[in-house]
Short mmCIF file of C-alpha atoms in Angstrom, two decimals:
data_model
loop_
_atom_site.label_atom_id
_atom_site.label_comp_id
_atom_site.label_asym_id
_atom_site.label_seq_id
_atom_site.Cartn_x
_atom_site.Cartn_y
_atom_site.Cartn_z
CA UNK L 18 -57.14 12.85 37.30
CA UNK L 19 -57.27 11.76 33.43
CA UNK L 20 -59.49 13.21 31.02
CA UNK L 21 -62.61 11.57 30.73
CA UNK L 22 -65.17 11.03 27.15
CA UNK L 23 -67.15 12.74 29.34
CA UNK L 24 -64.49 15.76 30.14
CA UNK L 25 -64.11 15.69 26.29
CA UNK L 26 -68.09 16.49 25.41
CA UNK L 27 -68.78 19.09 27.93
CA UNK L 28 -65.53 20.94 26.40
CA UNK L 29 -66.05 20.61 22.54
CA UNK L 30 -70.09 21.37 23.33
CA UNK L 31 -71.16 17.83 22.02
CA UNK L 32 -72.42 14.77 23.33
CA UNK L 33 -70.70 11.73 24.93
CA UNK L 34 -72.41 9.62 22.00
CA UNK L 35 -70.59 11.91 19.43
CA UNK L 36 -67.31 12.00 21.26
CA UNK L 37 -67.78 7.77 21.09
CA UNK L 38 -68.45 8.14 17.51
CA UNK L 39 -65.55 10.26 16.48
CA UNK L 40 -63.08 7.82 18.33
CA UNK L 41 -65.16 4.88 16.05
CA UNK L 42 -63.20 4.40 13.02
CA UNK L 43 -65.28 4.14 10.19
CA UNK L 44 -68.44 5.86 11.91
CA UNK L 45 -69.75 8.45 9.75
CA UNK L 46 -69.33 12.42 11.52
CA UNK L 47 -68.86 15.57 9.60
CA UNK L 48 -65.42 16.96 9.51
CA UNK L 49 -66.48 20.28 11.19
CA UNK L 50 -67.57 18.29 14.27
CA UNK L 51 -64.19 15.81 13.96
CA UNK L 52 -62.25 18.55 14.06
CA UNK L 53 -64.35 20.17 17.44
CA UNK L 54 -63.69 16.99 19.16
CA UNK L 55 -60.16 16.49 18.16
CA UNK L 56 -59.10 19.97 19.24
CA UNK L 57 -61.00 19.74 22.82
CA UNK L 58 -59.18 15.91 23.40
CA UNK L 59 -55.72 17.79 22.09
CA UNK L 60 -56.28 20.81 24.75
CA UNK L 61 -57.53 18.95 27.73
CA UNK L 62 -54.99 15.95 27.09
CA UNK L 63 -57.21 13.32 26.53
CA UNK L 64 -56.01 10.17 26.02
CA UNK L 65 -58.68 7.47 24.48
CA UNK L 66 -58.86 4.01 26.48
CA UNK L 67 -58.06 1.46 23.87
CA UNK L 68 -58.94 -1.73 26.04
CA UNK L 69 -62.43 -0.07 27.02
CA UNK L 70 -63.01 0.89 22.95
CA UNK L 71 -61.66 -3.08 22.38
CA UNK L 72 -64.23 -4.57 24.97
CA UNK L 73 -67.02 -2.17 23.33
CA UNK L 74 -66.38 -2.75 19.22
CA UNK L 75 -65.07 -5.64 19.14
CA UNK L 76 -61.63 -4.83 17.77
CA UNK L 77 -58.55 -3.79 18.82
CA UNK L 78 -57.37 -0.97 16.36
CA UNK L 79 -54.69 -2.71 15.61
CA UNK L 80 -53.36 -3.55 12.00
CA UNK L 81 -50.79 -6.39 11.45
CA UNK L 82 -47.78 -5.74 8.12
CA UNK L 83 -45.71 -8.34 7.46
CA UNK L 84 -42.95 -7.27 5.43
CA UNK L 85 -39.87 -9.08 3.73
CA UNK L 86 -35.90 -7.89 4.16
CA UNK L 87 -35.81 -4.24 5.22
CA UNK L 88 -32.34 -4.24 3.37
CA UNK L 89 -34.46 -3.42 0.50
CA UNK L 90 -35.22 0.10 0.86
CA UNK L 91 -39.06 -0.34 -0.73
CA UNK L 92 -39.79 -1.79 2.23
CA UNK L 93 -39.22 1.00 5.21
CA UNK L 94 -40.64 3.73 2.44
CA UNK L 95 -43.84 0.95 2.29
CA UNK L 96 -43.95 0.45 6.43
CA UNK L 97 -43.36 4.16 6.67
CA UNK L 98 -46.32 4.45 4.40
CA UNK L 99 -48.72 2.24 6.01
CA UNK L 100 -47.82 3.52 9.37
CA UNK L 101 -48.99 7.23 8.09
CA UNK L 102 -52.18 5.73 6.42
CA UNK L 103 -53.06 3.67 9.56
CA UNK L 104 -52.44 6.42 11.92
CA UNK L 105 -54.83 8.90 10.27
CA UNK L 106 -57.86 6.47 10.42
CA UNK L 107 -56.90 6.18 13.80
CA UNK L 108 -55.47 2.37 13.83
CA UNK L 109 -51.98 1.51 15.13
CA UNK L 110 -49.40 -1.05 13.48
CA UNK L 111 -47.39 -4.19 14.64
CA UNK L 112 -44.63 -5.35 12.07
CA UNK L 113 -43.75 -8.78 11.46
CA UNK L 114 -40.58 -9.25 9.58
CA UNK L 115 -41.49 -12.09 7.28
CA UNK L 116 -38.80 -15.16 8.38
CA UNK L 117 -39.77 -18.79 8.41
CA UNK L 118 -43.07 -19.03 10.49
CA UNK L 119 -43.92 -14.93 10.80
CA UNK L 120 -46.68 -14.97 8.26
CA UNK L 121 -48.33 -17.52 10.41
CA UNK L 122 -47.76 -15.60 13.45
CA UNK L 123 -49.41 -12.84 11.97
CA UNK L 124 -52.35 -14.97 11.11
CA UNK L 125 -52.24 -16.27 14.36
CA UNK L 126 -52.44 -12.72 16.07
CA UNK L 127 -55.68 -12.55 13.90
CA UNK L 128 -57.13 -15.75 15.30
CA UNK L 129 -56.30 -14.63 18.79
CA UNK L 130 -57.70 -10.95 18.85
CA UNK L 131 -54.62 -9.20 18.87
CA UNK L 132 -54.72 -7.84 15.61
CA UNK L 133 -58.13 -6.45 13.66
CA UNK L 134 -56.30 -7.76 10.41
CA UNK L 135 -53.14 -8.11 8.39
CA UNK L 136 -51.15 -6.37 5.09
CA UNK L 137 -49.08 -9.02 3.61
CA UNK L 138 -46.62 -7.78 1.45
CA UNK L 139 -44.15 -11.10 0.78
CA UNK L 140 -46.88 -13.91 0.09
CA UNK L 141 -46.39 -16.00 -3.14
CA UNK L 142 -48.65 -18.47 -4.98
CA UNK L 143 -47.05 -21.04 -3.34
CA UNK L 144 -47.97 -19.87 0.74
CA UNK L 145 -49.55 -22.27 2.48
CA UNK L 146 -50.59 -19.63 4.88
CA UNK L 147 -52.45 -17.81 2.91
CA UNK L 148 -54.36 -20.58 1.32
CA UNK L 149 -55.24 -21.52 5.11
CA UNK L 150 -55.99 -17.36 6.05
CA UNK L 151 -58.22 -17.76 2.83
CA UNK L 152 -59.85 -20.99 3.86
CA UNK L 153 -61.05 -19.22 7.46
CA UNK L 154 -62.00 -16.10 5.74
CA UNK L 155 -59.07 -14.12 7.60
CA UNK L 156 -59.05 -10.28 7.03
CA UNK L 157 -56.39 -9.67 4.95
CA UNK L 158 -54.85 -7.42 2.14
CA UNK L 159 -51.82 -8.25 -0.37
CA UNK L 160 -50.25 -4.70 -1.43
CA UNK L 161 -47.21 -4.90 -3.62
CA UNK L 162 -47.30 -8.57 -4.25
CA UNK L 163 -51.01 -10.25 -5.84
CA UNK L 164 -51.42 -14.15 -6.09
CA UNK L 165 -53.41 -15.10 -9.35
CA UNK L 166 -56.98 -16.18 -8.38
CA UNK L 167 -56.76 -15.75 -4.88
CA UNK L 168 -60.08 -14.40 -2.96
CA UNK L 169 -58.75 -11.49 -1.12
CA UNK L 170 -58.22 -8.02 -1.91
CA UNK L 171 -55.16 -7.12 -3.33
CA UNK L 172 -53.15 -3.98 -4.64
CA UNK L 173 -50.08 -3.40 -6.43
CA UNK L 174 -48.50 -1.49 -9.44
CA UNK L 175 -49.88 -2.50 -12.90
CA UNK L 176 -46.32 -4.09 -13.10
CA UNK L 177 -47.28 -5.68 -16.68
CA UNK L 178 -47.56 -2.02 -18.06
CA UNK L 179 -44.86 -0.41 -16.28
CA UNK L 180 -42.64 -3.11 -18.14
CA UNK L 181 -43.92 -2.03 -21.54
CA UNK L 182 -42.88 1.79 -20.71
CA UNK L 183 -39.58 0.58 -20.44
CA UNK L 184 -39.51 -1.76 -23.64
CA UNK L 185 -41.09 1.04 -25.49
CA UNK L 186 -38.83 3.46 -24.40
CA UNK L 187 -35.51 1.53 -25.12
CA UNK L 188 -36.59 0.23 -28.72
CA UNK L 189 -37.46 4.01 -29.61
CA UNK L 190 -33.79 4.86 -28.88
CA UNK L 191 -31.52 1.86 -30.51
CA UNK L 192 -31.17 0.30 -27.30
CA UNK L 193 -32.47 -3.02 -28.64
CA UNK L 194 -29.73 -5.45 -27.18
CA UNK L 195 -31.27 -5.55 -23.53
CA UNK L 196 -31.15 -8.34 -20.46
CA UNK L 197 -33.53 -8.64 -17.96
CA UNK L 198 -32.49 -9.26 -14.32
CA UNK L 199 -34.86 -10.23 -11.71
CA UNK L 200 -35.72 -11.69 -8.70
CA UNK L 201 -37.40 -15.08 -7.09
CA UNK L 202 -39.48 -16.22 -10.16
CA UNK L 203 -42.34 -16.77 -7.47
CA UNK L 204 -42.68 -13.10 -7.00
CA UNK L 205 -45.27 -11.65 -8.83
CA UNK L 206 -43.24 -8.47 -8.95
CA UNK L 207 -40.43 -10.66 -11.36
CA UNK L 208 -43.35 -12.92 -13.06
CA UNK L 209 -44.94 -9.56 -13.84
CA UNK L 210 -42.61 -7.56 -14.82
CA UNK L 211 -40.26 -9.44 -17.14
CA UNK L 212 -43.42 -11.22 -19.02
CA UNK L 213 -44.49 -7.39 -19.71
CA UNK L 214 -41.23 -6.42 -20.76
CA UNK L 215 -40.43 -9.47 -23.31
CA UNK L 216 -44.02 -9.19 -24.87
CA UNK L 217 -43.57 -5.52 -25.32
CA UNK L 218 -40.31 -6.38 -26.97
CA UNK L 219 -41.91 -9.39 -28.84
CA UNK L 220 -44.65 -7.08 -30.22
CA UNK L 221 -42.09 -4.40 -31.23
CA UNK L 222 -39.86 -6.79 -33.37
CA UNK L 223 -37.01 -7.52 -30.80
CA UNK L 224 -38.11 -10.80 -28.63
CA UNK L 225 -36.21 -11.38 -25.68
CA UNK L 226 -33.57 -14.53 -25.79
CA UNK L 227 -33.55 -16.35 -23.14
CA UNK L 228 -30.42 -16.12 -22.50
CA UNK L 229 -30.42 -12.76 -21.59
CA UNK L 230 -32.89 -13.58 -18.49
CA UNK L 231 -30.99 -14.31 -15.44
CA UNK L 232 -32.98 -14.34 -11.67
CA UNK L 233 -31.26 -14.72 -8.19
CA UNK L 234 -32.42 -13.27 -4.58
CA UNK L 235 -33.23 -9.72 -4.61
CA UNK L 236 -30.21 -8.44 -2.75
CA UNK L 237 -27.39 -6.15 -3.74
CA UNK L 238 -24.96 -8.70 -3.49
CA UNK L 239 -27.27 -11.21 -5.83
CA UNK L 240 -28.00 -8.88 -8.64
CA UNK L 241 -23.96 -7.86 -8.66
CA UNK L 242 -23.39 -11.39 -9.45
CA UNK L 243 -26.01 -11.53 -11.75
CA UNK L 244 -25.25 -8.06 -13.56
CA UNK L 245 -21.09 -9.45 -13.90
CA UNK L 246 -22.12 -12.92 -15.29
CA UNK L 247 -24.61 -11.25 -18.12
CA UNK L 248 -21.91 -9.10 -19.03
CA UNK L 249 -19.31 -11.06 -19.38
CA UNK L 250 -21.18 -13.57 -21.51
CA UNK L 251 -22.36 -11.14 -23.70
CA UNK L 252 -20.25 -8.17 -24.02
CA UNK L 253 -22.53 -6.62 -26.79
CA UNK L 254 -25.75 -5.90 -24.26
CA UNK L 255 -26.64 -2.13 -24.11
CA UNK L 256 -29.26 -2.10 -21.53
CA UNK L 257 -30.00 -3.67 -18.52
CA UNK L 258 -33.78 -3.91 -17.32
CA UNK L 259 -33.67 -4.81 -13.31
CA UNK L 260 -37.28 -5.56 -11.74
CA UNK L 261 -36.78 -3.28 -8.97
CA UNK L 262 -34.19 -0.03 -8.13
CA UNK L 263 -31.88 -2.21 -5.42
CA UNK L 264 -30.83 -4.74 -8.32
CA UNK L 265 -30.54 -1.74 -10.68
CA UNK L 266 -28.15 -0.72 -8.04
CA UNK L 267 -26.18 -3.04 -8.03
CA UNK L 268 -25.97 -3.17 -12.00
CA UNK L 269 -24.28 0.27 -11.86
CA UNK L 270 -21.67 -1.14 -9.52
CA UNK L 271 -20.63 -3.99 -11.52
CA UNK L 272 -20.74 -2.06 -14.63
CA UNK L 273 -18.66 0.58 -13.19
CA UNK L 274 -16.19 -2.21 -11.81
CA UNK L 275 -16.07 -3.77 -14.87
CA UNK L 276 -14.82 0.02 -16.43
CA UNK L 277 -18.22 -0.11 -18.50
CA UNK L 278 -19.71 3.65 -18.88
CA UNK L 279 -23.37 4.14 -18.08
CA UNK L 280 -25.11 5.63 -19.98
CA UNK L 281 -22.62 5.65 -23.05
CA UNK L 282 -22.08 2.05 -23.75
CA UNK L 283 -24.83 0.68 -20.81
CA UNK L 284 -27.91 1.80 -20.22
CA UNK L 285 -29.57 0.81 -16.87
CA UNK L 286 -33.30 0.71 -15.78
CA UNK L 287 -35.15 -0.40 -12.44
CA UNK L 288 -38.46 -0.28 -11.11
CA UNK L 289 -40.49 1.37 -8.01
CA UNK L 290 -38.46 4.82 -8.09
CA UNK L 291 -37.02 4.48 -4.49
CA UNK L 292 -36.27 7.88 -2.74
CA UNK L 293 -32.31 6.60 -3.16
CA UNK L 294 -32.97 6.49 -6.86
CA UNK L 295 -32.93 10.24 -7.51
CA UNK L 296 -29.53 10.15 -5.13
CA UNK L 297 -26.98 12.69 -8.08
CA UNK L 298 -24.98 9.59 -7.48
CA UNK L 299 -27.24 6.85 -8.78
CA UNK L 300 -29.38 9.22 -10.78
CA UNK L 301 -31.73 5.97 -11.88
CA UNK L 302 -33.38 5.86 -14.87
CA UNK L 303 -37.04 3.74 -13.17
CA UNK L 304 -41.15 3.39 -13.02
CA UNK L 305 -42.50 4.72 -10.49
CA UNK L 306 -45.25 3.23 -8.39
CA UNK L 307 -46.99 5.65 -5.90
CA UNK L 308 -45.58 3.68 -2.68
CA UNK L 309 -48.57 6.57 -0.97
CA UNK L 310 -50.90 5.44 -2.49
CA UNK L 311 -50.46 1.86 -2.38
CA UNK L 312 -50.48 2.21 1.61
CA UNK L 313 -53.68 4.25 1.04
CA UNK L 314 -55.79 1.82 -1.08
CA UNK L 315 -54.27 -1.17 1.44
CA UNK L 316 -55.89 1.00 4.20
CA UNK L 317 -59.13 1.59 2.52
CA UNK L 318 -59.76 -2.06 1.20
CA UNK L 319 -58.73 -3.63 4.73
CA UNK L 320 -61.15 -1.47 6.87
CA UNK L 321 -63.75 -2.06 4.64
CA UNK L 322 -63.54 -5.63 4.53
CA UNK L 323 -63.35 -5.50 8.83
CA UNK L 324 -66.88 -3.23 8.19
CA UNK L 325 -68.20 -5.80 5.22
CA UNK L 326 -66.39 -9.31 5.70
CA UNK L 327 -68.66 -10.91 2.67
CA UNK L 328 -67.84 -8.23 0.03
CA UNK L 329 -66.72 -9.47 -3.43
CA UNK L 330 -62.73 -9.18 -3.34
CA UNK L 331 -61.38 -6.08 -4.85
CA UNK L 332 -58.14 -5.75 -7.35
CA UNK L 333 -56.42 -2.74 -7.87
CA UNK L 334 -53.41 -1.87 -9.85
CA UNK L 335 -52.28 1.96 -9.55
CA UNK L 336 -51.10 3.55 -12.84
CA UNK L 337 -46.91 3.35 -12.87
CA UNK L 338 -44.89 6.25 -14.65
CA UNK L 339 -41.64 6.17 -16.43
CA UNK L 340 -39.04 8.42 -14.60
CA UNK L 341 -35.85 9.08 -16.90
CA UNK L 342 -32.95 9.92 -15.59
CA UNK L 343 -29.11 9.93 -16.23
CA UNK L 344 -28.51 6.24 -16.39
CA UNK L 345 -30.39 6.04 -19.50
CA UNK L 346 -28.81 10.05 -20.85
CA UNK L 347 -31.91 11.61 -20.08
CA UNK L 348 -32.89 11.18 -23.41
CA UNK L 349 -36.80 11.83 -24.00
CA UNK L 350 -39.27 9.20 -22.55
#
């Protein structure tokens, strides 16, 4: 027969109430007794009833992500992330990939009890789902994207500063001719990103034309036509700022096509520091943005707002880091 709560007690030397409360997320126990009750439920194979815990709490332990193109490699390291984070405070994950109607099928799975909550990683100013999610008060969390005066909590890299590492960092080494390739303008990643870059640059004497400013889909295949139509147009350009490592990517390949050396005469620079970044074949110059830690604080803000649903929203922006590598010559950050 299965292991009972009751099996579980009787063999870590505790009572049924504390075995309850240790499979409770969020309900306070001492580590020392955790750990007694997680080792008994490991040795006797004890396997907790989510549809009883569901009837008892309330909810189902069960966190929604909705996520954009998994082409992008940020995006499995992000899931991959989550799913770690969710795991340890004992909450599973469903995945929507976000396509037409999926972030309203999240929000859906919300309104239906299938889902405790959601982590919405695509949203833009411009989502009508999320001004309806805020409008019902839906538990929710932005991570990686934010949305301007939106009440919800939201976390991301402080994209604005990260930006000025890399404008500080090229003007202290000559490399003052520099384009900016982006994304969807309606990302706050691009919005972010390039207005922190060009005021850096403003500030330090070397404002950024606009015609060095070019945004298409964030895709290899966008940000190689981007990359070749900037260069061509102006030949002179001795850096190349992309707003994250997969159109960086693709600004090696079309300056290697094109027979232009990086980092000799081009020096290219992305953002999020991707696990493929430090590749001896890419060897990107980046910022980093603690993709653990964003998965961590998305955790930590969601559950609390499932514990406190009238809590002032909370913004937090993790401290980014400029990573040189051989793209820009490894010369001193």
């Amino acid at each position: 027969m299965a292991a009972t709560s009751r099996d579980v007690a009787r063999e870590a030397g505790v009572s049924q109430a504390t075995v309850s409360r240790v499979l409770t997320a969020g309900t306070p126990v001492s580590e020392k007794t955790r750990a007694r009750v997680m080792d008994a439920m490991t040795r006797i194979g004890y396997v907790p009833n989510r549809a009883a815990r569901t009837m008892k709490t309330g909810r189902t332990g069960t966190i929604g992500v909705v996520v954009a193109d998994l082409g992008n490699p940020f995006y499995p390291q992000l899931l991959e992330a989550l799913s770690r984070s969710l795991d340890a405070s004992d909450h599973r994950m469903t995945v929507w990939i976000s396509d037409g109607g999926k972030n309203q099928a999240a929000l859906d799975a919300i309104r239906e009890g299938t889902v405790d909550g959601v982590i919405f990683t695509t949203v833009t100013e411009h989502s009508h789902e999320l001004a309806r999610a805020l409008e019902q008060r839906s538990p929710l969390v932005l991570v990686n994207r934010t949305v301007e005066g939106a009440d919800c909590d939201q976390v991301s890299s402080a994209n604005r500063q990260g930006a000025g590492l890399i404008a500080n960092y090229l003007v202290a080494h000559g490399r003052t001719r520099t384009a900016f390739i982006g994304g969807t303008p309606l990302a706050s990643t691009t919005a972010q990103r390039l207005g922190g870059f060009s005021d850096r640059l403003a500030r330090l004497g070397h404002p950024l034309p606009d015609e060095l400013v070019a945004h298409g889909a964030y895709t290899h295949e966008s940000g190689c036509r981007t990359a070749a139509r900037l260069l061509r147009l102006n030949p002179d350009i001795n850096a190349l700022v992309c707003s994250n490592d997969l159109l960086a990517f693709a600004a090696l390949d079309t300056a290697k096509a094109a027979g232009i050396r990086v980092p000799e005469d081009l020096w290219v620079i992305g953002y999020d520091d991707i696990q493929q970044a430090s590749w001896q074949s890419l060897n990107l110059t980046t910022v980093r943005q603690d993709v653990a830690q964003l998965a961590a604080e998305a955790t930590r803000l969601l559950l609390a707002r499932l514990d406190d649903p009238d809590r002032p929203a909370i913004r937090v922006e993790l401290e980014p880091t400029l990573v040189v590598r051989a793209s820009s010559a490894f010369a001193p950050a």
